[in-house]
């Protein structure tokens, strides 16, 4: 039996965290060692987006962890523990963490990514008007910018199509101006609707 079939059977075609049946996928709990069913969790799109910090945490949604944290599957235990730690400003999450028990090996796995040390804040690339930017968006430059190391000047009002977000810096995007790929600070652009 394939891993995906095995996981869907175990989960009864539901998210193993919140019980939703919508937009299911397999989440491989990092860091992976053997890629077994024990190291994977069936999640819905909403849980996955919040686990991967692509969406702001919704603490009401995560109250489902009060049930899923008791799972015997180590991967589900690890994700539950990490998410409860990210929500530790909520009294119900602290109460659940106080009750939760992980054996030494599972606890070491849960701590391995350091995700439990982060708070629930999710940072997005935002333009000058605080609109969230995504890969592929079109933006307008709101200030004439001189491009370092080039004679190119990105003029006020220049439209930059199909931008790419710089992964490790929420204040930078990449885009083509006059055929040249440049890095632009997000505070100098406005998302085009």
Tab-separated table of N, CA and C in Angstrom, residues 139-144 154-160 190 192:
chain	number	residue	atom	x	y	z
A	139	UNK	N	3.376	45.539	-9.752
A	139	UNK	CA	3.512	46.697	-8.868
A	139	UNK	C	3.909	47.924	-9.682
A	140	UNK	N	3.691	49.088	-9.066
A	140	UNK	CA	4.079	50.360	-9.663
A	140	UNK	C	5.100	50.996	-8.728
A	141	UNK	N	6.204	51.479	-9.298
A	141	UNK	CA	7.239	52.145	-8.497
A	141	UNK	C	6.754	53.540	-8.146
A	142	UNK	N	6.825	53.917	-6.859
A	142	UNK	CA	6.268	55.191	-6.403
A	142	UNK	C	7.338	56.268	-6.181
A	143	UNK	N	8.587	55.959	-6.494
A	143	UNK	CA	9.681	56.919	-6.331
A	143	UNK	C	10.762	56.552	-7.341
A	144	UNK	N	11.351	57.537	-7.993
A	144	UNK	CA	12.436	57.258	-8.926
A	144	UNK	C	13.619	56.690	-8.139
A	154	UNK	N	15.142	53.482	-12.292
A	154	UNK	CA	13.750	53.030	-12.341
A	154	UNK	C	12.877	54.234	-12.019
A	155	UNK	N	12.165	54.732	-13.025
A	155	UNK	CA	11.403	55.976	-12.911
A	155	UNK	C	10.105	55.800	-12.127
A	156	UNK	N	9.681	56.876	-11.512
A	156	UNK	CA	8.388	56.941	-10.840
A	156	UNK	C	7.298	56.523	-11.820
A	157	UNK	N	6.410	55.642	-11.407
A	157	UNK	CA	5.314	55.208	-12.269
A	157	UNK	C	5.623	53.994	-13.127
A	158	UNK	N	6.860	53.490	-13.068
A	158	UNK	CA	7.223	52.304	-13.845
A	158	UNK	C	6.437	51.102	-13.333
A	159	UNK	N	5.837	50.364	-14.263
A	159	UNK	CA	5.086	49.165	-13.913
A	159	UNK	C	6.033	47.966	-13.986
A	160	UNK	N	6.064	47.189	-12.925
A	160	UNK	CA	6.903	45.991	-12.862
A	160	UNK	C	5.968	44.795	-12.744
A	190	UNK	N	3.797	50.082	-5.075
A	190	UNK	CA	2.370	49.997	-4.763
A	190	UNK	C	1.792	48.879	-5.617
A	192	UNK	N	-0.548	46.886	-7.883
A	192	UNK	CA	-1.553	47.291	-8.871
A	192	UNK	C	-2.713	46.324	-8.802
